[in-house]
Amino acid sequence: MTCSANRTAFVLLLSEKWIMSNLAKVRAGYRRLRERIYEAMEVAMPGDVLSRVLNLGITALILISIAAFALGFVARLASYRAYLDLVETVSVALFTAEYLLRLWSCVASARHTRPLIGRLRFAMRPMMLIDLLAVLPYYLPF
């Protein structure tokens, strides 16, 4: 083996070690992010500002969505229909994102650690089914 080939092999070996080392760090960060999202969306620890903001934000979004839906039936507001449709679209997009984040992060829970079975069990919870039924009509062609 020549000196150049030895250097190349050494660089490749260092690169592989560096990649594997950083891959472990990325995976750990990914796991911490998932756990934090689960805690903020499900557990709601006392004093958790992110959890409080998310809960208040979802509650406000529900109220705004209901108001926009109701205002859509007022004949005098027909000229605002495009804005009300936009509110509906944004609301459904945010509700869908919330649903998917809950489903993605649920494996951080000790009860739902298995990726497929855990998520299916989590998705069958009554509140998750209600959330799914709330957004599903938007995506189904009627």
Coordinates of C-alpha atoms in Angstrom, one line a residue:
M1 CA 0.0 0.0 0.0
T2 CA 1.4 3.4 -0.9
C3 CA 1.6 6.4 1.4
S4 CA -1.3 8.0 -0.4
A5 CA -3.5 5.0 -0.1
N6 CA -2.7 4.8 3.6
R7 CA -3.6 8.4 4.1
T8 CA -6.9 7.9 2.2
A9 CA -7.8 4.8 4.3
F10 CA -6.9 6.8 7.5
V11 CA -9.1 9.7 6.4
L12 CA -12.0 7.4 5.6
L13 CA -11.6 5.7 8.9
L14 CA -11.7 9.0 10.7
S15 CA -14.6 10.2 8.6
E16 CA -16.6 7.0 9.5
K17 CA -15.9 7.4 13.2
W18 CA -16.9 11.1 13.0
I19 CA -20.1 10.3 11.2
M20 CA -21.0 7.5 13.7
S21 CA -20.2 9.8 16.6
N22 CA -22.3 12.6 15.3
L23 CA -25.1 10.2 14.2
A24 CA -25.4 9.2 17.8
K25 CA -25.7 12.8 18.8
V26 CA -28.3 13.5 16.2
R27 CA -30.3 10.5 17.3
A28 CA -30.1 11.7 20.9
G29 CA -31.2 15.2 19.9
Y30 CA -34.1 13.7 17.8
R31 CA -35.2 11.6 20.8
R32 CA -35.0 14.6 23.2
L33 CA -37.1 16.7 20.7
R34 CA -39.7 13.9 20.5
E35 CA -39.9 13.6 24.3
R36 CA -40.2 17.4 24.7
I37 CA -43.0 17.6 22.2
Y38 CA -44.8 14.7 23.9
E39 CA -44.4 16.3 27.3
A40 CA -45.6 19.7 26.1
M41 CA -48.6 18.2 24.2
E42 CA -49.7 15.4 26.5
V43 CA -48.3 15.5 30.0
A44 CA -48.7 19.3 30.8
M45 CA -46.3 19.6 33.8
P46 CA -47.1 22.4 36.2
G47 CA -45.1 25.5 35.3
D48 CA -44.3 24.3 31.7
V49 CA -44.7 27.4 29.7
L50 CA -44.6 25.7 26.3
S51 CA -47.4 23.3 27.3
R52 CA -49.5 26.2 28.6
V53 CA -48.9 28.2 25.4
L54 CA -49.8 25.2 23.2
N55 CA -53.0 24.5 25.2
L56 CA -54.1 28.1 25.1
G57 CA -53.2 28.3 21.4
I58 CA -55.2 25.2 20.5
T59 CA -58.2 26.4 22.6
A60 CA -58.1 29.8 20.8
L61 CA -57.8 28.1 17.4
I62 CA -60.9 25.9 18.2
L63 CA -62.9 29.0 19.2
I64 CA -61.7 30.9 16.1
S65 CA -62.6 28.0 13.9
I66 CA -66.1 27.6 15.4
A67 CA -66.7 31.4 15.0
A68 CA -65.6 31.3 11.4
F69 CA -67.7 28.3 10.6
A70 CA -70.8 30.0 12.2
L71 CA -70.1 33.3 10.4
G72 CA -70.0 31.4 7.1
F73 CA -73.8 31.0 7.4
V74 CA -74.5 34.7 7.8
A75 CA -75.8 36.0 4.5
R76 CA -74.6 39.6 5.0
L77 CA -71.0 38.3 5.4
A78 CA -71.0 36.5 2.0
S79 CA -68.4 39.0 0.7
Y80 CA -66.0 37.7 3.4
R81 CA -66.4 34.1 2.4
A82 CA -62.8 33.9 1.0
Y83 CA -61.4 35.0 4.4
L84 CA -63.6 32.5 6.3
D85 CA -62.4 29.8 3.9
L86 CA -58.8 30.8 4.6
V87 CA -59.4 30.6 8.4
E88 CA -60.8 27.1 7.9
T89 CA -57.9 26.0 5.8
V90 CA -55.3 27.4 8.2
S91 CA -57.2 25.9 11.2
V92 CA -57.4 22.4 9.6
A93 CA -53.7 22.6 8.7
L94 CA -52.7 23.5 12.3
F95 CA -55.1 20.8 13.7
T96 CA -53.6 18.3 11.3
A97 CA -50.1 19.3 12.4
E98 CA -51.0 19.0 16.0
Y99 CA -52.5 15.5 15.4
L100 CA -49.5 14.3 13.5
L101 CA -47.1 15.7 16.2
R102 CA -49.0 13.9 18.9
L103 CA -48.9 10.6 16.9
W104 CA -45.2 11.0 16.1
S105 CA -44.2 11.9 19.7
C106 CA -46.4 9.3 21.5
V107 CA -43.6 6.7 21.4
A108 CA -41.8 8.8 24.0
S109 CA -44.4 7.5 26.5
A110 CA -43.6 4.2 28.3
R111 CA -47.1 2.9 27.3
H112 CA -46.5 3.4 23.5
T113 CA -42.8 2.6 22.9
R114 CA -43.3 0.2 20.0
P115 CA -43.4 2.4 16.9
L116 CA -46.3 0.9 15.0
I117 CA -48.4 -0.8 17.6
G118 CA -47.8 2.0 20.1
R119 CA -49.0 4.6 17.6
L120 CA -52.0 2.5 16.6
R121 CA -53.0 2.1 20.3
F122 CA -52.4 5.9 20.9
A123 CA -54.5 6.7 17.8
M124 CA -57.4 4.7 19.1
R125 CA -57.7 6.8 22.3
P126 CA -61.1 8.6 22.3
M127 CA -59.6 12.2 22.1
M128 CA -57.4 11.2 19.2
L129 CA -60.4 9.7 17.4
I130 CA -62.3 12.9 17.9
D131 CA -59.4 14.9 16.6
L132 CA -59.2 12.7 13.5
L133 CA -62.9 13.0 12.9
A134 CA -62.6 16.8 13.2
V135 CA -60.1 17.1 10.4
L136 CA -60.9 14.1 8.2
P137 CA -64.0 15.6 6.4
Y138 CA -61.8 18.4 5.1
Y139 CA -59.6 15.9 3.3
L140 CA -62.4 13.6 2.0
P141 CA -64.1 14.6 -1.2
F142 CA -67.9 14.9 -0.7

